[in-house]
């Protein structure tokens, strides 16, 4: 088995560890980790549904259009519970409303639900990168005010978000320019890298959730300003 095949075949299973932790934390955790747990479980259901439709030779791209909206909405909510304040509340709401409108317009007029929504995914990746960078800045400057396990957990999760969406931004931006048949190998290389970073992302989510679960501090709530 080639390295490329190994990455593609193992990537979907990377969702299992964080999904297990999401189930464990869903009921009793604070709002921040509950939102993330819900997102992980929705990701698991979407991945399973996409695989099932693919095995039945049914176009599953429409799921990505729906998932993109869900993912950005819950990640915006997730970060809004970490970074608080009236100005940040307006910022996150503004990003969510603007993104939702642009994504719906993209699905209606530019990239219908039968094709990959690379424009929306690229924009989502860029915004989530910005979220993650802001969060790193806030976490570093508010380290003394946050418990160490809580801080470490958020750092792991935020690292996963930044790594994954940086690679996604590159993938979906370049894929718009690599549609010709002669770029098939380049596209496959990009998708292989994306699958690898997706695996890294879900493993970092798992370790982040496991860290907060092990410390028994998942019910505490420590927003930063």
CSV table of C-alpha atoms in Angstrom, one decimal:
chain,number,residue,atom,x,y,z
A,1,UNK,CA,0.0,0.0,0.0
A,2,UNK,CA,1.4,3.4,-1.0
A,3,UNK,CA,1.7,6.2,1.5
A,4,UNK,CA,-1.0,8.2,-0.3
A,5,UNK,CA,-3.4,5.2,0.0
A,6,UNK,CA,-2.5,4.8,3.6
A,7,UNK,CA,-3.3,8.4,4.4
A,8,UNK,CA,-6.6,8.4,2.6
A,9,UNK,CA,-7.7,5.1,4.1
A,10,UNK,CA,-6.8,6.0,7.7
A,11,UNK,CA,-8.0,9.7,7.7
A,12,UNK,CA,-11.7,8.9,8.3
A,13,UNK,CA,-10.9,6.8,11.3
A,14,UNK,CA,-9.2,9.8,13.0
A,15,UNK,CA,-12.7,11.0,13.8
A,16,UNK,CA,-13.3,8.1,16.1
A,17,UNK,CA,-11.2,9.2,19.2
A,18,UNK,CA,-12.6,12.8,19.4
A,19,UNK,CA,-16.1,11.5,18.7
A,20,UNK,CA,-15.8,9.2,21.7
A,21,UNK,CA,-14.6,12.0,23.9
A,22,UNK,CA,-17.4,14.2,22.5
A,23,UNK,CA,-20.0,11.7,23.7
A,24,UNK,CA,-18.3,11.5,27.1
A,25,UNK,CA,-18.3,15.3,27.5
A,26,UNK,CA,-21.5,16.2,25.8
A,27,UNK,CA,-23.8,16.1,28.8
A,28,UNK,CA,-21.9,17.6,31.7
A,29,UNK,CA,-19.3,19.9,30.2
A,30,UNK,CA,-19.5,23.7,30.0
A,31,UNK,CA,-20.9,25.5,27.0
A,32,UNK,CA,-17.6,25.8,25.2
A,33,UNK,CA,-16.8,22.1,25.2
A,34,UNK,CA,-20.4,21.2,24.6
A,35,UNK,CA,-20.5,23.2,21.4
A,36,UNK,CA,-17.3,21.6,20.2
A,37,UNK,CA,-18.6,18.1,21.1
A,38,UNK,CA,-21.8,18.7,19.1
A,39,UNK,CA,-19.7,19.8,16.1
A,40,UNK,CA,-17.5,16.7,16.3
A,41,UNK,CA,-20.6,14.4,16.5
A,42,UNK,CA,-22.2,16.2,13.5
A,43,UNK,CA,-18.9,15.8,11.6
A,44,UNK,CA,-18.9,12.1,12.4
A,45,UNK,CA,-22.5,11.7,11.1
A,46,UNK,CA,-21.7,13.7,8.0
A,47,UNK,CA,-18.5,11.6,7.3
A,48,UNK,CA,-20.5,8.4,7.7
A,49,UNK,CA,-23.3,9.6,5.4
A,50,UNK,CA,-20.9,10.8,2.8
A,51,UNK,CA,-19.1,7.4,2.8
A,52,UNK,CA,-22.4,5.6,2.6
A,53,UNK,CA,-23.6,7.7,-0.4
A,54,UNK,CA,-20.3,7.3,-2.1
A,55,UNK,CA,-20.5,3.5,-1.7
A,56,UNK,CA,-23.9,3.7,-3.3
A,57,UNK,CA,-22.5,5.8,-6.1
A,58,UNK,CA,-24.7,8.8,-5.2
A,59,UNK,CA,-23.4,12.3,-5.4
A,60,UNK,CA,-22.6,13.4,-1.8
A,61,UNK,CA,-21.3,16.9,-2.5
A,62,UNK,CA,-24.5,18.5,-1.3
A,63,UNK,CA,-23.6,17.3,2.2
A,64,UNK,CA,-20.5,19.5,2.0
A,65,UNK,CA,-22.6,22.6,1.3
A,66,UNK,CA,-24.7,21.9,4.4
A,67,UNK,CA,-21.7,20.9,6.5
A,68,UNK,CA,-19.8,24.1,5.6
A,69,UNK,CA,-22.6,26.3,7.1
A,70,UNK,CA,-22.9,24.1,10.2
A,71,UNK,CA,-19.1,24.0,10.8
A,72,UNK,CA,-18.6,27.7,10.6
A,73,UNK,CA,-21.7,28.4,12.7
A,74,UNK,CA,-20.6,26.2,15.5
A,75,UNK,CA,-16.9,27.2,15.4
A,76,UNK,CA,-18.0,30.8,15.5
A,77,UNK,CA,-20.2,30.1,18.5
A,78,UNK,CA,-17.3,28.1,20.1
A,79,UNK,CA,-14.9,30.9,19.8
A,80,UNK,CA,-17.5,33.5,20.9
A,81,UNK,CA,-17.7,31.6,24.3
A,82,UNK,CA,-13.9,31.8,24.7
A,83,UNK,CA,-13.4,35.4,23.6
A,84,UNK,CA,-16.0,37.5,25.2
A,85,UNK,CA,-16.9,41.2,25.3
A,86,UNK,CA,-19.5,43.3,23.4
A,87,UNK,CA,-17.1,44.2,20.5
A,88,UNK,CA,-16.2,40.5,20.0
A,89,UNK,CA,-19.8,39.5,20.1
A,90,UNK,CA,-20.5,41.9,17.3
A,91,UNK,CA,-17.5,40.6,15.4
A,92,UNK,CA,-18.4,36.9,15.6
A,93,UNK,CA,-22.1,37.6,14.7
A,94,UNK,CA,-21.1,39.8,11.8
A,95,UNK,CA,-18.7,37.2,10.4
A,96,UNK,CA,-21.4,34.5,10.8
A,97,UNK,CA,-24.2,36.5,9.1
A,98,UNK,CA,-21.9,37.7,6.3
A,99,UNK,CA,-20.5,34.2,5.7
A,100,UNK,CA,-24.0,32.6,5.7
A,101,UNK,CA,-25.3,35.0,3.1
A,102,UNK,CA,-22.3,34.7,0.8
A,103,UNK,CA,-22.3,30.9,1.1
A,104,UNK,CA,-26.0,30.6,0.2
A,105,UNK,CA,-25.5,32.9,-2.8
A,106,UNK,CA,-22.5,30.8,-3.8
A,107,UNK,CA,-24.6,27.6,-3.7
A,108,UNK,CA,-27.4,29.2,-5.6
A,109,UNK,CA,-25.6,31.0,-8.3
A,110,UNK,CA,-21.9,30.1,-8.6
A,111,UNK,CA,-21.3,26.5,-7.3
A,112,UNK,CA,-24.5,24.5,-7.1
A,113,UNK,CA,-24.9,21.7,-4.6
A,114,UNK,CA,-23.7,19.1,-7.2
A,115,UNK,CA,-20.1,20.6,-7.3
A,116,UNK,CA,-17.5,21.3,-4.7
A,117,UNK,CA,-18.1,24.6,-2.9
A,118,UNK,CA,-14.5,25.7,-3.0
A,119,UNK,CA,-15.2,29.4,-2.8
A,120,UNK,CA,-17.2,29.0,0.4
A,121,UNK,CA,-14.7,26.5,1.9
A,122,UNK,CA,-11.8,28.8,1.1
A,123,UNK,CA,-13.6,31.8,2.8
A,124,UNK,CA,-14.5,29.6,5.8
A,125,UNK,CA,-10.9,28.5,6.1
A,126,UNK,CA,-9.6,32.1,6.0
A,127,UNK,CA,-12.1,33.2,8.7
A,128,UNK,CA,-11.3,30.3,11.0
A,129,UNK,CA,-7.6,31.0,10.6
A,130,UNK,CA,-8.3,34.5,11.8
A,131,UNK,CA,-10.4,33.1,14.7
A,132,UNK,CA,-7.5,30.8,15.7
A,133,UNK,CA,-4.8,33.6,15.6
A,134,UNK,CA,-7.0,35.9,17.7
A,135,UNK,CA,-7.6,33.1,20.2
A,136,UNK,CA,-3.8,32.3,20.4
A,137,UNK,CA,-3.2,36.0,21.2
A,138,UNK,CA,-5.9,36.1,23.9
A,139,UNK,CA,-4.8,32.8,25.5
A,140,UNK,CA,-1.2,33.9,25.7
A,141,UNK,CA,-2.0,37.3,27.2
A,142,UNK,CA,-4.5,35.8,29.7
A,143,UNK,CA,-2.5,32.7,30.8
A,144,UNK,CA,-2.5,33.6,34.6
A,145,UNK,CA,-6.3,34.0,34.6
A,146,UNK,CA,-7.0,30.5,33.2
A,147,UNK,CA,-6.4,27.2,34.9
A,148,UNK,CA,-3.5,25.2,33.4
A,149,UNK,CA,-5.5,22.2,32.2
A,150,UNK,CA,-8.2,24.5,30.6
A,151,UNK,CA,-5.5,26.6,29.0
A,152,UNK,CA,-3.6,23.6,27.6
A,153,UNK,CA,-6.8,22.0,26.3
A,154,UNK,CA,-7.7,25.2,24.4
A,155,UNK,CA,-4.2,25.5,23.0
A,156,UNK,CA,-4.4,22.0,21.6
A,157,UNK,CA,-7.8,22.5,20.1
A,158,UNK,CA,-6.9,25.9,18.7
A,159,UNK,CA,-3.6,24.5,17.2
A,160,UNK,CA,-5.7,21.8,15.4
A,161,UNK,CA,-8.0,24.5,14.0
A,162,UNK,CA,-5.2,26.7,12.8
A,163,UNK,CA,-3.3,23.8,11.2
A,164,UNK,CA,-6.3,22.3,9.5
A,165,UNK,CA,-7.9,25.5,8.2
A,166,UNK,CA,-4.5,26.8,7.0
A,167,UNK,CA,-4.1,23.7,4.8
A,168,UNK,CA,-7.8,23.9,3.8
A,169,UNK,CA,-7.4,27.5,2.7
A,170,UNK,CA,-4.4,26.5,0.5
A,171,UNK,CA,-6.3,23.5,-0.9
A,172,UNK,CA,-9.5,25.2,-1.8
A,173,UNK,CA,-7.7,28.3,-3.2
A,174,UNK,CA,-5.4,26.3,-5.4
A,175,UNK,CA,-8.0,23.8,-6.5
A,176,UNK,CA,-9.8,26.7,-8.3
A,177,UNK,CA,-6.8,27.0,-10.5
A,178,UNK,CA,-5.9,23.3,-10.9
A,179,UNK,CA,-9.0,22.0,-12.7
A,180,UNK,CA,-7.4,21.1,-16.0
A,181,UNK,CA,-6.6,17.3,-16.6
A,182,UNK,CA,-2.9,18.0,-16.7
A,183,UNK,CA,-3.0,19.1,-13.1
A,184,UNK,CA,-4.5,15.8,-11.8
A,185,UNK,CA,-1.3,14.7,-10.0
A,186,UNK,CA,-1.1,18.1,-8.3
A,187,UNK,CA,-4.7,17.9,-7.2
A,188,UNK,CA,-4.1,14.5,-5.7
A,189,UNK,CA,-1.1,15.7,-3.8
A,190,UNK,CA,-3.1,18.6,-2.4
A,191,UNK,CA,-5.9,16.2,-1.3
A,192,UNK,CA,-3.4,13.9,0.2
A,193,UNK,CA,-1.9,16.7,2.3
A,194,UNK,CA,-5.4,17.8,3.2
A,195,UNK,CA,-6.3,14.2,4.5
A,196,UNK,CA,-3.1,14.2,6.5
A,197,UNK,CA,-3.7,17.5,8.2
A,198,UNK,CA,-7.3,16.5,8.7
A,199,UNK,CA,-6.0,13.5,10.7
A,200,UNK,CA,-3.7,15.8,12.7
A,201,UNK,CA,-6.7,18.1,13.4
A,202,UNK,CA,-8.9,15.4,14.8
A,203,UNK,CA,-6.1,14.0,16.9
A,204,UNK,CA,-5.4,17.4,18.4
A,205,UNK,CA,-9.1,17.8,19.1
A,206,UNK,CA,-9.0,14.4,20.9
A,207,UNK,CA,-6.0,15.3,23.0
A,208,UNK,CA,-7.6,18.7,23.8
A,209,UNK,CA,-10.8,17.1,25.0
A,210,UNK,CA,-8.9,14.3,26.8
A,211,UNK,CA,-6.8,16.9,28.6
A,212,UNK,CA,-9.8,18.7,30.0
A,213,UNK,CA,-11.6,15.5,30.8
A,214,UNK,CA,-8.6,14.0,32.7
A,215,UNK,CA,-8.3,17.2,34.8
A,216,UNK,CA,-12.0,17.0,35.7
A,217,UNK,CA,-12.3,20.8,35.0
A,218,UNK,CA,-14.6,20.5,32.0
A,219,UNK,CA,-17.5,22.0,33.9
A,220,UNK,CA,-15.6,25.2,34.8
A,221,UNK,CA,-15.9,28.2,32.4
A,222,UNK,CA,-13.0,30.6,31.8
A,223,UNK,CA,-13.6,33.1,29.0
A,224,UNK,CA,-10.9,35.6,28.1
A,225,UNK,CA,-11.3,39.3,27.3
